[in-house]
Coordinates of C-alpha atoms and ligand atoms in Angstrom, one line a residue:
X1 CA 123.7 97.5 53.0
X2 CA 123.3 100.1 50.0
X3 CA 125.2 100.1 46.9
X4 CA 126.9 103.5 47.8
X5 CA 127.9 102.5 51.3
X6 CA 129.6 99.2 49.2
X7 CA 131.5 102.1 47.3
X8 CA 133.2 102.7 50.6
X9 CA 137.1 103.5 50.7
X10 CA 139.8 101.4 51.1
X11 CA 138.0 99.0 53.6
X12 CA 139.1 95.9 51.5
X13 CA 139.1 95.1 47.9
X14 CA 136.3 95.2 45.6
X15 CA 136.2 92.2 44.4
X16 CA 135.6 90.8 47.9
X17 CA 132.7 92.8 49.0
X18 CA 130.4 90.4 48.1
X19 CA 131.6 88.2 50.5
X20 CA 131.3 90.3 53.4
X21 CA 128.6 88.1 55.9
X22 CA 126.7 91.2 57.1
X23 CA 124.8 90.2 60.5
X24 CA 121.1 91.6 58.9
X25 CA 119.6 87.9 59.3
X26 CA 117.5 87.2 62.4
X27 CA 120.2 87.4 65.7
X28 CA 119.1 86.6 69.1
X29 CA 117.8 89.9 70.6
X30 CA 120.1 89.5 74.0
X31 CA 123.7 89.0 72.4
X32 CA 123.3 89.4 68.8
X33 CA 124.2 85.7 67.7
X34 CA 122.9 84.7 64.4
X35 CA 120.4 82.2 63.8
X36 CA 120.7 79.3 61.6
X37 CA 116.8 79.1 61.3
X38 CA 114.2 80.0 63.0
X39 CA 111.0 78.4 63.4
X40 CA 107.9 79.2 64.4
X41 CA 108.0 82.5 65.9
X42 CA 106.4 84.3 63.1
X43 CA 107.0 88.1 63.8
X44 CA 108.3 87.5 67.5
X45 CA 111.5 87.0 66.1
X46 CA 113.5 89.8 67.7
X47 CA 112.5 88.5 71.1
X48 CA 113.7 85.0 70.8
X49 CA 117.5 84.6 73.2
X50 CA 119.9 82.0 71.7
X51 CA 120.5 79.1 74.0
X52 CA 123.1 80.3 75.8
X53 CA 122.1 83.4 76.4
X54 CA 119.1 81.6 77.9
X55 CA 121.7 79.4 79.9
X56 CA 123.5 82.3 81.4
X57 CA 122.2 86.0 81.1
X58 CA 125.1 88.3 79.6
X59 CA 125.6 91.2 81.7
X60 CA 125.0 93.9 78.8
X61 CA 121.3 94.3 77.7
X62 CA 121.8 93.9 74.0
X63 CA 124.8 93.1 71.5
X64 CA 125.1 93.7 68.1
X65 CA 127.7 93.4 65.3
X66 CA 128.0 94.7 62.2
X67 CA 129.6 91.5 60.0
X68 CA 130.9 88.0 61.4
X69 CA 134.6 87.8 62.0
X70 CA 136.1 85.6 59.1
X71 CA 139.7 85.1 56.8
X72 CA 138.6 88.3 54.6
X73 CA 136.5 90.6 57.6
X74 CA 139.5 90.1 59.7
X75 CA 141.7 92.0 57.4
X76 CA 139.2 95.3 57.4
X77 CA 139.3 95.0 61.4
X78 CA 143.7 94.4 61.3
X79 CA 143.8 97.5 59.3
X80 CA 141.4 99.4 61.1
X81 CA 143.1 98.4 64.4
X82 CA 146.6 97.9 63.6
X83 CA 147.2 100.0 60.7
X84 CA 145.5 102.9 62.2
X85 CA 143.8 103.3 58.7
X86 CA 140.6 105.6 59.3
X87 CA 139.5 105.8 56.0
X88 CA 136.3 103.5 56.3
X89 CA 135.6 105.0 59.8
X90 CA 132.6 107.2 58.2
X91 CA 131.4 104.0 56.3
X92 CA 131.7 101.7 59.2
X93 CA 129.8 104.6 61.4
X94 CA 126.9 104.1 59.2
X95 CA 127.0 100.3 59.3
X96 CA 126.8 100.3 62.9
X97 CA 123.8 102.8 63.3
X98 CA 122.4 100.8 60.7
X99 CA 122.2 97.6 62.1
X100 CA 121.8 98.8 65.2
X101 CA 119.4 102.0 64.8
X102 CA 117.5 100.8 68.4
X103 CA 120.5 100.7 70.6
X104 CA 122.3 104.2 69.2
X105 CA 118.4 105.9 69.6
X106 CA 117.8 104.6 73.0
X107 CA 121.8 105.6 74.4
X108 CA 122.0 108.7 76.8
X109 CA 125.9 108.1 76.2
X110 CA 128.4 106.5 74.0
X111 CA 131.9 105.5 75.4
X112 CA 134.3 102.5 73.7
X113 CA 135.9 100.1 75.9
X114 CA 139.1 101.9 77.4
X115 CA 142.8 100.8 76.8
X116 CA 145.2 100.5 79.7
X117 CA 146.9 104.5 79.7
X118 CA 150.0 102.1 78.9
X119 CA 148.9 100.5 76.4
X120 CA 147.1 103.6 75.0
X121 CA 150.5 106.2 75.3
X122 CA 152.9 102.8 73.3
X123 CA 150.3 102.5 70.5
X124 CA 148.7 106.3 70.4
X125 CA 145.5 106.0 69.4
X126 CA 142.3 103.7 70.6
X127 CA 140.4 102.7 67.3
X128 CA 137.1 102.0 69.1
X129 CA 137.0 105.3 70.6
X130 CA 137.5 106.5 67.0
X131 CA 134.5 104.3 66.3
X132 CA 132.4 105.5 69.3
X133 CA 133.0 108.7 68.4
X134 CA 132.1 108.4 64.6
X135 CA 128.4 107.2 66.1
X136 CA 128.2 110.0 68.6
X137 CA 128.3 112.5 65.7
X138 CA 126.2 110.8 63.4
X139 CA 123.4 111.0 65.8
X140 CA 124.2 114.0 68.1
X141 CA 125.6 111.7 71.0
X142 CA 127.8 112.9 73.8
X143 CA 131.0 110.7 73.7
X144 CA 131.7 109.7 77.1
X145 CA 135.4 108.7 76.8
X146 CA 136.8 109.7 80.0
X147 CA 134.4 107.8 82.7
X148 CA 135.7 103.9 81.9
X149 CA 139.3 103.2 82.9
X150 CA 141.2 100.2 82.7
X151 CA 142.9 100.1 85.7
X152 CA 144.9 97.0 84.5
X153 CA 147.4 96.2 82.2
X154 CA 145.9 93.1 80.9
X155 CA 147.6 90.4 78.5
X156 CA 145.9 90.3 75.2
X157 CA 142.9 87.8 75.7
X158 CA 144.0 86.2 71.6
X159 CA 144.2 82.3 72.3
X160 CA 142.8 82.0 75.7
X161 CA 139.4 80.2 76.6
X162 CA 136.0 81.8 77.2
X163 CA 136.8 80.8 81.1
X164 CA 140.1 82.3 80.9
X165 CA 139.1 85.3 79.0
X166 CA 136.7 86.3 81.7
X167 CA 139.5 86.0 84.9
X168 CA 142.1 87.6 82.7
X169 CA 139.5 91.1 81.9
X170 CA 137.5 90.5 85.8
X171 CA 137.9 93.5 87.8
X172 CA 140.0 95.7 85.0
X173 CA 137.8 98.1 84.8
X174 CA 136.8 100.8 87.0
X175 CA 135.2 104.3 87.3
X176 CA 136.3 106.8 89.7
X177 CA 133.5 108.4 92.4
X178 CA 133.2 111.3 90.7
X179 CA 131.9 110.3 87.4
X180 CA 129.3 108.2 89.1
X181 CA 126.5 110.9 89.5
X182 CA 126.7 110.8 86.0
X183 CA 126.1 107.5 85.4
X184 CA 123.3 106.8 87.6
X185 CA 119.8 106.2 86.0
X186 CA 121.9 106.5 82.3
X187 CA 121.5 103.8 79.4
X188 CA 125.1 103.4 78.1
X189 CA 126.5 102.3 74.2
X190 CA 129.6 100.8 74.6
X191 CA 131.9 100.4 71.4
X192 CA 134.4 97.8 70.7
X193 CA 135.6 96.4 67.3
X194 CA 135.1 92.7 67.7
X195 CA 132.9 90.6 69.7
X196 CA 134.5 87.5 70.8
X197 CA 133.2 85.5 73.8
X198 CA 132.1 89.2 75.0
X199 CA 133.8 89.0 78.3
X200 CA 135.2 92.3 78.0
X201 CA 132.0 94.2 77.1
X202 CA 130.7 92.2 80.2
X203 CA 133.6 93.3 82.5
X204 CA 132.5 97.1 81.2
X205 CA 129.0 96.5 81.6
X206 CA 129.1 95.2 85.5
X207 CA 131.9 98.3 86.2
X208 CA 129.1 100.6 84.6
X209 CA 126.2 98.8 86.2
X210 CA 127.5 99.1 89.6
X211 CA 128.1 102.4 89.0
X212 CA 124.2 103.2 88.1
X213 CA 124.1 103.0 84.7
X214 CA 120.8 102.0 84.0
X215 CA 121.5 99.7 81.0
X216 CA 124.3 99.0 78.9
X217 CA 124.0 97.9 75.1
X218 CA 126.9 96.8 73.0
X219 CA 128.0 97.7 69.3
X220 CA 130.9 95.4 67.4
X221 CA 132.0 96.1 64.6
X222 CA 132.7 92.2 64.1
X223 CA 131.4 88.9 66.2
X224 CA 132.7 85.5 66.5
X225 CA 130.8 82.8 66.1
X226 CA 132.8 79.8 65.2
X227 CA 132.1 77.6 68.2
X228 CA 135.9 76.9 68.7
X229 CA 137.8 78.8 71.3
X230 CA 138.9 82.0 69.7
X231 CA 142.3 82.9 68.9
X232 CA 142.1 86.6 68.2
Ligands
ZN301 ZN1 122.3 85.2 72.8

C-alpha cells in the first residue's frame, strides 16, 4: 500500500499502521489463504490452491482479502461495522481494487452479501453494501443490491464451528425468478467485510450459481486465518 492511502482517515491510529498485515504476500489463487512459503513454483505461484482448498473445492471461484483479521484489524472492521463510521470507506475501496484488480475487472456485477430485511430495518444500514458500492463506482460497476435475499433470520455465526457455520447460513439465501434472467451467463463480485471459514460467501455463491451466474468471486475486507475455530 502507498504512503497516501496510509494517510487515510480515521481508520485506526497512526501509530499502528505499521502493523497492519496487508494480504500482498503470495495467497492460494482459489480462497486467498496466505502462504507461509512457497517452494519451488517459480512464477506459477498464483496457480498454486492451499491444501484445503485442494481437499474440498470452495464454491466461489476466487477469494481475496484485503488484511488478516487480528487484535488491532479487528477494531477498523468493529468500527466500520458497528459504529457505522464511513470515513475510511473511500480508502478501504481502493484497498480492495488493489489487491484484487483481477476479480473487480473480470465482474459483470457487484452485490455484498444481503442482511435478513429484519436485521437490516433494527440496525439501518448494511456496511458491505456500503463497501460493494464504493467498488462499483471506482470502476464503473453496476451494484446489484437487490437480487440476493436472505430469506432467513439467521443467529450470528460468532463462536460456532466451521461445520456449524455452514448448517446455520445453508439454504438462507435465495433469489427470486425474476432476477434470474439476469444472472444467467453473469460472473458475480460478492462483498463482505470479513472472511471467516467463508461459509457464507459459499451459501451466496451456490444461491447465485444455481441461479446462472456464471462465476462468483469474493472480496473481504479481512480473513481469518488462525487455525482455531473462529469466534467472531
Ligand atoms: Zn485455498
Amino acid at each position: 500500500m502507498t504512503g497516501d492511502q496510509i494517510a487515510g482517515p480515521g481508520l485506526i491510529e497512526v501509530e499502528y499502521w505499521l502493523d497492519i498485515k496487508f494480504l500482498n504476500m503470495p495467497v492460494c489463487c482459489r480462497c486467498g489463504a496466505p502462504f507461509e512459503a512457497m517452494h519451488d513454483v517459480g512464477d506459477a505461484y498464483e496457480l498454486v490452491e492451499c491444501a484445503a482448498c485442494i481437499a474440498r473445492k470452495p464454491a466461489f471461484d476466487r477469494a481475496r482479502a484485503v488484511f488478516i483479521y487480528d487484535d488491532l484489524t479487528s477494531r477498523i472492521i468493529l468500527r466500520f461495522k458497528n459504529g457505522a463510521d464511513r470515513n475510511g470507506l473511500k480508502l478501504m475501496s481502493q484497498w480492495c481494487v488493489d489487491v484484487a484488480g483481477d476479480l473487480v475487472r473480470d465482474a459483470d456485477f457487484v452485490m455484498a452479501v444481503p442482511l435478513h430485511a429484519s436485521r437490516l430495518r433494527s440496525r439501518g444500514y448494511n456496511q458491505s453494501l456500503w463497501l460493494a458500492a464504493a467498488i462499483a463506482r471506482r470502476r464503473d460497476l453496476k451494484l446489484a443490491h437487490h437480487i440476493l435475499k436472505r430469506r432467513r433470520n439467521t443467529p450470528s455465526q460468532a463462536g460456532r464451528s466451521a461445520v456449524g457455520r455452514q448448517k446455520n447460513v445453508e439454504g438462507a439465501f435465495h433469489i427470486a425468478e425474476r432476477h434470474r434472467k439476469k444472472l444467467a451467463g453473469k460472473r458475480v463480485l460478492l462483498v463482505d467485510d470479513v472472511y471467516t471459514t467463508g461459509a457464507t460467501v459459499e451459501a451466496c455463491c451456490r444461491a447465485l450459481k444455481r441461479s446462472g451466474a456464471t462465476s462468483v468471486d469474493v472480496i473481504t475486507l479481512s480473513r481469518v486465518v488462525s487455525p482455531t475455530d473462529p469466534t467472531i
